[in-house]
Amino acid sequence: MSDPSKVVHVRNVGHEISENDLLQLFQPFGVITKLVMLRAKNQALLQMQDVPSAVKALQFYSNVQPSIRGRNVYVQFSSHQELTTMDQNAQGRGDEPNRILLVTIHHMLYPITVDVLHQVFSPHGFVEKIVTFQKSAGFQALIQYQVQQSSVSARNSLQGRNIYDGCCQLDIQFSNLDELQVNYNNERSRDFTNPNLPSEQKGRSSQQGYGDMYSFQGSGAHPGGFPQMGNAEAIAAAFAGGLPPGISGTNDRCTILVSNLNSDRINEDKLFNLCSLYGNIVSIKILRNKPDHALVQLGDGFQAELAVHFLKGAMLFEKRLEVNFSKYPNITTGPDTHDYSNSNLNRFNRNAAKNYRYCCSPTKMIHLSSLPQDVTEAEIIAHLEEHGPIINSKLFEMNGKQQALVLFEKEEQATEALVCKNATSLGSSTIRISFSQLQSI
């Protein structure tokens, strides 16, 4: 840990956490003089009035896990002894006027499209280009006006406003980019000066992520564009025609209780393999006094709602699962808690829209990916057949990568194969398994 400082470094600050939330966490310990939100890194820097106030806060939170909106945050002394104006500006609080705006949308309960953004921002001047993307700060957009005066007017009028009543709050700063280059006109990007652009790259699905859909020119450009879609926008892309029946989309409870487990055969990794089909897993805790009960904390309330909806009543290890929302907002850290927040096996950090689209209740058919290029169908069957009779299988190539479909006699057998064999080694590869909604091969 760094030497004591009046500047506190806060990590795991999700896009749903506001400046006011952080202020409430530290105000009991003294006066807060400065706060910098590092949205791109999911972090924040907070300066107390003096070192003793910061020491008091960190001493308290060394014994009590700080949590905001169901998310654990982690605090330590910063290497900074003082926050300067340079520190704040260096982290992207863009106050230097520019005709391009960087817009972050918080509390996004409804899909935000290019058309919605154009409707909001065009009253302040001619909008040339819009690009939307997902980063760790949440759903973001770049809005390029024809002239700088329009962007200044838009920022002054719209900063902090909600697009819809009570949600979709606009956080606007000036971008340091010089020019947006838009290659495709679709629901994620639009060049209003060139309506003849194609909607997608020939031969590629419109589900493609943003990484190769556009690039930026200028001193602040991110090499290779931005990563693929993340949660809020991925939901909009996956369920554009409406949420699945029984899914409200309004749940804010992130932790679920899974009960009637087979305590002799279940463990945290097997539960992870099952529940991670519906969202990123933060942590899992099997209850010591009730070993057939487990708490599973997902990345947000929507993912938790999907897990409850699709897993309730599923059969696993000869037990019918009960899945409900927990009364606990999050799982406290302890010796019985397994942390998966940084697991590279979480599925929704990349290709989130595709994974949302594939969410379903357990089926008899499983889909295998990340297979070795030289794998054979016989090797796949040998890897899985201990879990039940295999009715049919098919090995095929997609985008130059080997994949497979395996049909079991019963759903429970397919579920067991998934929870036991996802993320296991086959040859030189760590395979990934999910349920397929196909009825036959």
mmCIF file of N, CA and C in Angstrom, residues 288-385:
data_model
loop_
_atom_site.group_PDB
_atom_site.id
_atom_site.type_symbol
_atom_site.label_atom_id
_atom_site.label_comp_id
_atom_site.label_asym_id
_atom_site.label_seq_id
_atom_site.Cartn_x
_atom_site.Cartn_y
_atom_site.Cartn_z
ATOM 1 N N ARG A 288 -22.062 -22.598 3.884
ATOM 2 C CA ARG A 288 -21.467 -23.650 4.699
ATOM 3 C C ARG A 288 -22.528 -24.392 5.521
ATOM 4 N N ASN A 289 -23.501 -23.645 6.057
ATOM 5 C CA ASN A 289 -24.528 -24.285 6.896
ATOM 6 C C ASN A 289 -25.669 -24.877 6.073
ATOM 7 N N LYS A 290 -25.715 -24.537 4.771
ATOM 8 C CA LYS A 290 -26.704 -25.111 3.857
ATOM 9 C C LYS A 290 -25.985 -25.446 2.553
ATOM 10 N N PRO A 291 -25.278 -26.548 2.486
ATOM 11 C CA PRO A 291 -24.435 -26.838 1.316
ATOM 12 C C PRO A 291 -25.205 -27.094 0.029
ATOM 13 N N ASP A 292 -26.542 -27.189 0.119
ATOM 14 C CA ASP A 292 -27.335 -27.308 -1.119
ATOM 15 C C ASP A 292 -27.857 -25.941 -1.561
ATOM 16 N N HIS A 293 -27.357 -24.851 -0.937
ATOM 17 C CA HIS A 293 -27.704 -23.481 -1.301
ATOM 18 C C HIS A 293 -26.437 -22.742 -1.717
ATOM 19 N N ALA A 294 -26.562 -21.855 -2.689
ATOM 20 C CA ALA A 294 -25.426 -21.032 -3.102
ATOM 21 C C ALA A 294 -25.911 -19.649 -3.508
ATOM 22 N N LEU A 295 -25.087 -18.650 -3.202
ATOM 23 C CA LEU A 295 -25.319 -17.283 -3.666
ATOM 24 C C LEU A 295 -24.441 -17.035 -4.880
ATOM 25 N N VAL A 296 -25.036 -16.427 -5.903
ATOM 26 C CA VAL A 296 -24.294 -16.100 -7.121
ATOM 27 C C VAL A 296 -24.536 -14.629 -7.425
ATOM 28 N N GLN A 297 -23.470 -13.842 -7.467
ATOM 29 C CA GLN A 297 -23.600 -12.426 -7.798
ATOM 30 C C GLN A 297 -23.195 -12.204 -9.244
ATOM 31 N N LEU A 298 -24.133 -11.642 -10.028
ATOM 32 C CA LEU A 298 -23.877 -11.354 -11.438
ATOM 33 C C LEU A 298 -23.539 -9.887 -11.630
ATOM 34 N N GLY A 299 -23.197 -9.544 -12.859
ATOM 35 C CA GLY A 299 -22.708 -8.199 -13.136
ATOM 36 C C GLY A 299 -23.725 -7.104 -12.942
ATOM 37 N N ASP A 300 -25.003 -7.392 -13.177
ATOM 38 C CA ASP A 300 -26.044 -6.396 -12.962
ATOM 39 C C ASP A 300 -27.392 -7.084 -12.826
ATOM 40 N N GLY A 301 -28.420 -6.288 -12.581
ATOM 41 C CA GLY A 301 -29.748 -6.831 -12.347
ATOM 42 C C GLY A 301 -30.360 -7.512 -13.551
ATOM 43 N N PHE A 302 -30.033 -7.021 -14.755
ATOM 44 C CA PHE A 302 -30.598 -7.639 -15.952
ATOM 45 C C PHE A 302 -30.059 -9.051 -16.132
ATOM 46 N N GLN A 303 -28.761 -9.211 -15.929
ATOM 47 C CA GLN A 303 -28.160 -10.536 -16.051
ATOM 48 C C GLN A 303 -28.707 -11.484 -14.988
ATOM 49 N N ALA A 304 -28.889 -10.980 -13.773
ATOM 50 C CA ALA A 304 -29.466 -11.804 -12.708
ATOM 51 C C ALA A 304 -30.889 -12.239 -13.067
ATOM 52 N N GLU A 305 -31.650 -11.333 -13.673
ATOM 53 C CA GLU A 305 -33.022 -11.670 -14.061
ATOM 54 C C GLU A 305 -33.034 -12.762 -15.136
ATOM 55 N N LEU A 306 -32.099 -12.697 -16.074
ATOM 56 C CA LEU A 306 -32.012 -13.746 -17.091
ATOM 57 C C LEU A 306 -31.714 -15.103 -16.443
ATOM 58 N N ALA A 307 -30.780 -15.122 -15.488
ATOM 59 C CA ALA A 307 -30.418 -16.380 -14.832
ATOM 60 C C ALA A 307 -31.610 -16.974 -14.079
ATOM 61 N N VAL A 308 -32.312 -16.138 -13.340
ATOM 62 C CA VAL A 308 -33.483 -16.621 -12.593
ATOM 63 C C VAL A 308 -34.533 -17.162 -13.557
ATOM 64 N N HIS A 309 -34.772 -16.441 -14.629
ATOM 65 C CA HIS A 309 -35.827 -16.808 -15.578
ATOM 66 C C HIS A 309 -35.517 -18.126 -16.283
ATOM 67 N N PHE A 310 -34.281 -18.272 -16.766
ATOM 68 C CA PHE A 310 -33.967 -19.428 -17.603
ATOM 69 C C PHE A 310 -33.533 -20.663 -16.809
ATOM 70 N N LEU A 311 -33.077 -20.484 -15.573
ATOM 71 C CA LEU A 311 -32.577 -21.639 -14.809
ATOM 72 C C LEU A 311 -33.580 -22.192 -13.807
ATOM 73 N N LYS A 312 -34.615 -21.449 -13.494
ATOM 74 C CA LYS A 312 -35.597 -21.931 -12.519
ATOM 75 C C LYS A 312 -36.213 -23.243 -13.000
ATOM 76 N N GLY A 313 -36.092 -24.282 -12.186
ATOM 77 C CA GLY A 313 -36.669 -25.573 -12.530
ATOM 78 C C GLY A 313 -35.778 -26.467 -13.366
ATOM 79 N N ALA A 314 -34.561 -26.007 -13.692
ATOM 80 C CA ALA A 314 -33.657 -26.839 -14.496
ATOM 81 C C ALA A 314 -33.181 -28.038 -13.678
ATOM 82 N N MET A 315 -32.932 -29.153 -14.351
ATOM 83 C CA MET A 315 -32.442 -30.366 -13.696
ATOM 84 C C MET A 315 -30.925 -30.417 -13.794
ATOM 85 N N LEU A 316 -30.272 -30.667 -12.640
ATOM 86 C CA LEU A 316 -28.825 -30.809 -12.610
ATOM 87 C C LEU A 316 -28.452 -31.818 -11.536
ATOM 88 N N PHE A 317 -27.710 -32.841 -11.905
ATOM 89 C CA PHE A 317 -27.283 -33.887 -10.978
ATOM 90 C C PHE A 317 -28.481 -34.469 -10.214
ATOM 91 N N GLU A 318 -29.561 -34.763 -10.960
ATOM 92 C CA GLU A 318 -30.764 -35.418 -10.429
ATOM 93 C C GLU A 318 -31.522 -34.554 -9.423
ATOM 94 N N LYS A 319 -31.306 -33.251 -9.483
ATOM 95 C CA LYS A 319 -32.015 -32.316 -8.613
ATOM 96 C C LYS A 319 -32.645 -31.214 -9.467
ATOM 97 N N ARG A 320 -33.859 -30.806 -9.089
ATOM 98 C CA ARG A 320 -34.513 -29.702 -9.804
ATOM 99 C C ARG A 320 -34.174 -28.394 -9.092
ATOM 100 N N LEU A 321 -33.499 -27.516 -9.783
ATOM 101 C CA LEU A 321 -32.993 -26.299 -9.172
ATOM 102 C C LEU A 321 -34.102 -25.300 -8.853
ATOM 103 N N GLU A 322 -33.946 -24.648 -7.703
ATOM 104 C CA GLU A 322 -34.761 -23.489 -7.359
ATOM 105 C C GLU A 322 -33.861 -22.268 -7.489
ATOM 106 N N VAL A 323 -34.295 -21.286 -8.238
ATOM 107 C CA VAL A 323 -33.479 -20.096 -8.465
ATOM 108 C C VAL A 323 -34.329 -18.865 -8.198
ATOM 109 N N ASN A 324 -33.900 -18.041 -7.267
ATOM 110 C CA ASN A 324 -34.651 -16.839 -6.884
ATOM 111 C C ASN A 324 -33.687 -15.698 -6.603
ATOM 112 N N PHE A 325 -34.226 -14.485 -6.555
ATOM 113 C CA PHE A 325 -33.406 -13.342 -6.176
ATOM 114 C C PHE A 325 -33.096 -13.416 -4.689
ATOM 115 N N SER A 326 -31.877 -13.059 -4.331
ATOM 116 C CA SER A 326 -31.459 -13.074 -2.932
ATOM 117 C C SER A 326 -31.852 -11.781 -2.241
ATOM 118 N N LYS A 327 -32.010 -11.867 -0.937
ATOM 119 C CA LYS A 327 -32.281 -10.648 -0.158
ATOM 120 C C LYS A 327 -31.003 -9.841 0.048
ATOM 121 N N TYR A 328 -29.854 -10.455 -0.235
ATOM 122 C CA TYR A 328 -28.578 -9.761 -0.080
ATOM 123 C C TYR A 328 -28.201 -9.059 -1.384
ATOM 124 N N PRO A 329 -27.848 -7.771 -1.336
ATOM 125 C CA PRO A 329 -27.500 -7.053 -2.570
ATOM 126 C C PRO A 329 -26.200 -7.525 -3.190
ATOM 127 N N ASN A 330 -25.279 -8.025 -2.373
ATOM 128 C CA ASN A 330 -24.017 -8.530 -2.905
ATOM 129 C C ASN A 330 -23.446 -9.566 -1.934
ATOM 130 N N ILE A 331 -22.453 -10.279 -2.387
ATOM 131 C CA ILE A 331 -21.817 -11.311 -1.573
ATOM 132 C C ILE A 331 -20.603 -10.697 -0.887
ATOM 133 N N THR A 332 -20.540 -10.778 0.427
ATOM 134 C CA THR A 332 -19.404 -10.231 1.155
ATOM 135 C C THR A 332 -18.179 -11.126 0.959
ATOM 136 N N THR A 333 -17.027 -10.489 0.888
ATOM 137 C CA THR A 333 -15.782 -11.229 0.711
ATOM 138 C C THR A 333 -15.459 -12.035 1.963
ATOM 139 N N GLY A 334 -15.047 -13.276 1.778
ATOM 140 C CA GLY A 334 -14.713 -14.139 2.906
ATOM 141 C C GLY A 334 -14.035 -15.396 2.420
ATOM 142 N N PRO A 335 -13.615 -16.244 3.343
ATOM 143 C CA PRO A 335 -12.894 -17.471 2.946
ATOM 144 C C PRO A 335 -13.742 -18.419 2.110
ATOM 145 N N ASP A 336 -15.081 -18.344 2.223
ATOM 146 C CA ASP A 336 -15.944 -19.239 1.453
ATOM 147 C C ASP A 336 -16.388 -18.626 0.131
ATOM 148 N N THR A 337 -15.965 -17.406 -0.148
ATOM 149 C CA THR A 337 -16.385 -16.703 -1.365
ATOM 150 C C THR A 337 -15.345 -16.883 -2.463
ATOM 151 N N HIS A 338 -15.789 -17.325 -3.619
ATOM 152 C CA HIS A 338 -14.904 -17.459 -4.781
ATOM 153 C C HIS A 338 -15.121 -16.270 -5.710
ATOM 154 N N ASP A 339 -14.062 -15.522 -5.976
ATOM 155 C CA ASP A 339 -14.127 -14.309 -6.786
ATOM 156 C C ASP A 339 -13.869 -14.657 -8.255
ATOM 157 N N TYR A 340 -14.836 -14.297 -9.112
ATOM 158 C CA TYR A 340 -14.692 -14.535 -10.553
ATOM 159 C C TYR A 340 -14.693 -13.226 -11.344
ATOM 160 N N SER A 341 -14.581 -12.089 -10.634
ATOM 161 C CA SER A 341 -14.748 -10.800 -11.300
ATOM 162 C C SER A 341 -13.709 -10.564 -12.398
ATOM 163 N N ASN A 342 -12.530 -11.160 -12.249
ATOM 164 C CA ASN A 342 -11.487 -10.970 -13.265
ATOM 165 C C ASN A 342 -11.272 -12.211 -14.136
ATOM 166 N N SER A 343 -12.210 -13.149 -14.082
ATOM 167 C CA SER A 343 -12.049 -14.378 -14.844
ATOM 168 C C SER A 343 -12.166 -14.121 -16.344
ATOM 169 N N ASN A 344 -11.217 -14.637 -17.102
ATOM 170 C CA ASN A 344 -11.311 -14.496 -18.559
ATOM 171 C C ASN A 344 -12.331 -15.464 -19.155
ATOM 172 N N LEU A 345 -12.971 -16.270 -18.301
ATOM 173 C CA LEU A 345 -14.036 -17.153 -18.774
ATOM 174 C C LEU A 345 -15.404 -16.475 -18.761
ATOM 175 N N ASN A 346 -15.503 -15.279 -18.172
ATOM 176 C CA ASN A 346 -16.753 -14.531 -18.255
ATOM 177 C C ASN A 346 -17.036 -14.209 -19.713
ATOM 178 N N ARG A 347 -18.259 -14.462 -20.133
ATOM 179 C CA ARG A 347 -18.586 -14.435 -21.567
ATOM 180 C C ARG A 347 -19.013 -13.066 -22.086
ATOM 181 N N PHE A 348 -19.393 -12.130 -21.181
ATOM 182 C CA PHE A 348 -20.063 -10.926 -21.646
ATOM 183 C C PHE A 348 -19.146 -9.714 -21.716
ATOM 184 N N ASN A 349 -17.824 -9.936 -21.606
ATOM 185 C CA ASN A 349 -16.890 -8.837 -21.812
ATOM 186 C C ASN A 349 -16.689 -8.567 -23.293
ATOM 187 N N ARG A 350 -16.835 -9.612 -24.099
ATOM 188 C CA ARG A 350 -16.759 -9.490 -25.549
ATOM 189 C C ARG A 350 -17.949 -10.232 -26.154
ATOM 190 N N ASN A 351 -18.363 -9.814 -27.347
ATOM 191 C CA ASN A 351 -19.481 -10.461 -28.043
ATOM 192 C C ASN A 351 -20.736 -10.510 -27.166
ATOM 193 N N ALA A 352 -20.958 -9.434 -26.395
ATOM 194 C CA ALA A 352 -22.056 -9.462 -25.435
ATOM 195 C C ALA A 352 -23.412 -9.610 -26.118
ATOM 196 N N ALA A 353 -23.631 -8.891 -27.213
ATOM 197 C CA ALA A 353 -24.934 -8.966 -27.882
ATOM 198 C C ALA A 353 -25.222 -10.385 -28.350
ATOM 199 N N LYS A 354 -24.203 -11.055 -28.903
ATOM 200 C CA LYS A 354 -24.383 -12.437 -29.368
ATOM 201 C C LYS A 354 -24.731 -13.352 -28.198
ATOM 202 N N ASN A 355 -24.039 -13.175 -27.078
ATOM 203 C CA ASN A 355 -24.297 -14.036 -25.928
ATOM 204 C C ASN A 355 -25.681 -13.786 -25.324
ATOM 205 N N TYR A 356 -26.129 -12.539 -25.298
ATOM 206 C CA TYR A 356 -27.497 -12.270 -24.850
ATOM 207 C C TYR A 356 -28.503 -12.958 -25.773
ATOM 208 N N ARG A 357 -28.227 -12.885 -27.056
ATOM 209 C CA ARG A 357 -29.159 -13.457 -28.036
ATOM 210 C C ARG A 357 -29.265 -14.971 -27.890
ATOM 211 N N TYR A 358 -28.195 -15.598 -27.417
ATOM 212 C CA TYR A 358 -28.187 -17.051 -27.278
ATOM 213 C C TYR A 358 -28.739 -17.529 -25.934
ATOM 214 N N CYS A 359 -29.121 -16.610 -25.039
ATOM 215 C CA CYS A 359 -29.641 -17.013 -23.726
ATOM 216 C C CYS A 359 -30.913 -17.840 -23.888
ATOM 217 N N CYS A 360 -30.964 -18.976 -23.208
ATOM 218 C CA CYS A 360 -32.148 -19.832 -23.254
ATOM 219 C C CYS A 360 -32.105 -20.782 -22.068
ATOM 220 N N SER A 361 -33.207 -21.473 -21.830
ATOM 221 C CA SER A 361 -33.213 -22.523 -20.820
ATOM 222 C C SER A 361 -32.376 -23.692 -21.320
ATOM 223 N N PRO A 362 -31.919 -24.565 -20.422
ATOM 224 C CA PRO A 362 -31.141 -25.725 -20.865
ATOM 225 C C PRO A 362 -31.862 -26.541 -21.936
ATOM 226 N N THR A 363 -31.094 -27.055 -22.891
ATOM 227 C CA THR A 363 -31.629 -27.852 -23.989
ATOM 228 C C THR A 363 -30.833 -29.159 -24.080
ATOM 229 N N LYS A 364 -31.258 -30.031 -24.975
ATOM 230 C CA LYS A 364 -30.555 -31.300 -25.181
ATOM 231 C C LYS A 364 -29.293 -31.128 -26.026
ATOM 232 N N MET A 365 -29.189 -29.981 -26.696
ATOM 233 C CA MET A 365 -28.107 -29.737 -27.642
ATOM 234 C C MET A 365 -27.113 -28.740 -27.058
ATOM 235 N N ILE A 366 -25.827 -29.068 -27.116
ATOM 236 C CA ILE A 366 -24.803 -28.122 -26.708
ATOM 237 C C ILE A 366 -23.920 -27.759 -27.894
ATOM 238 N N HIS A 367 -23.376 -26.543 -27.826
ATOM 239 C CA HIS A 367 -22.492 -26.020 -28.865
ATOM 240 C C HIS A 367 -21.100 -25.878 -28.284
ATOM 241 N N LEU A 368 -20.102 -26.407 -28.975
ATOM 242 C CA LEU A 368 -18.716 -26.343 -28.519
ATOM 243 C C LEU A 368 -17.909 -25.447 -29.438
ATOM 244 N N SER A 369 -17.102 -24.576 -28.836
ATOM 245 C CA SER A 369 -16.220 -23.703 -29.607
ATOM 246 C C SER A 369 -14.843 -23.694 -28.960
ATOM 247 N N SER A 370 -13.926 -22.923 -29.557
ATOM 248 C CA SER A 370 -12.516 -22.889 -29.118
ATOM 249 C C SER A 370 -11.901 -24.284 -29.148
ATOM 250 N N LEU A 371 -12.262 -25.050 -30.144
ATOM 251 C CA LEU A 371 -11.745 -26.415 -30.284
ATOM 252 C C LEU A 371 -10.398 -26.411 -30.996
ATOM 253 N N PRO A 372 -9.565 -27.430 -30.763
ATOM 254 C CA PRO A 372 -8.314 -27.544 -31.527
ATOM 255 C C PRO A 372 -8.619 -27.694 -33.019
ATOM 256 N N GLN A 373 -7.784 -27.149 -33.852
ATOM 257 C CA GLN A 373 -8.009 -27.203 -35.298
ATOM 258 C C GLN A 373 -7.969 -28.639 -35.821
ATOM 259 N N ASP A 374 -7.233 -29.526 -35.151
ATOM 260 C CA ASP A 374 -7.108 -30.902 -35.640
ATOM 261 C C ASP A 374 -7.990 -31.881 -34.876
ATOM 262 N N VAL A 375 -8.959 -31.369 -34.121
ATOM 263 C CA VAL A 375 -9.814 -32.240 -33.317
ATOM 264 C C VAL A 375 -10.686 -33.106 -34.231
ATOM 265 N N THR A 376 -11.041 -34.300 -33.742
ATOM 266 C CA THR A 376 -11.939 -35.181 -34.491
ATOM 267 C C THR A 376 -13.251 -35.324 -33.744
ATOM 268 N N GLU A 377 -14.270 -35.737 -34.480
ATOM 269 C CA GLU A 377 -15.582 -35.935 -33.859
ATOM 270 C C GLU A 377 -15.510 -37.033 -32.793
ATOM 271 N N ALA A 378 -14.712 -38.044 -33.029
ATOM 272 C CA ALA A 378 -14.564 -39.139 -32.069
ATOM 273 C C ALA A 378 -13.960 -38.634 -30.758
ATOM 274 N N GLU A 379 -12.998 -37.721 -30.852
ATOM 275 C CA GLU A 379 -12.386 -37.163 -29.641
ATOM 276 C C GLU A 379 -13.395 -36.346 -28.842
ATOM 277 N N ILE A 380 -14.256 -35.620 -29.526
ATOM 278 C CA ILE A 380 -15.279 -34.826 -28.846
ATOM 279 C C ILE A 380 -16.258 -35.740 -28.118
ATOM 280 N N ILE A 381 -16.704 -36.784 -28.799
ATOM 281 C CA ILE A 381 -17.643 -37.725 -28.190
ATOM 282 C C ILE A 381 -17.008 -38.411 -26.978
ATOM 283 N N ALA A 382 -15.757 -38.802 -27.108
ATOM 284 C CA ALA A 382 -15.074 -39.455 -25.988
ATOM 285 C C ALA A 382 -14.949 -38.521 -24.792
ATOM 286 N N HIS A 383 -14.837 -37.233 -25.051
ATOM 287 C CA HIS A 383 -14.689 -36.237 -23.989
ATOM 288 C C HIS A 383 -16.001 -36.024 -23.226
ATOM 289 N N LEU A 384 -17.142 -36.300 -23.889
ATOM 290 C CA LEU A 384 -18.442 -35.950 -23.312
ATOM 291 C C LEU A 384 -19.331 -37.138 -22.952
ATOM 292 N N GLU A 385 -19.072 -38.309 -23.482
ATOM 293 C CA GLU A 385 -20.053 -39.385 -23.419
ATOM 294 C C GLU A 385 -20.289 -39.930 -22.013
#
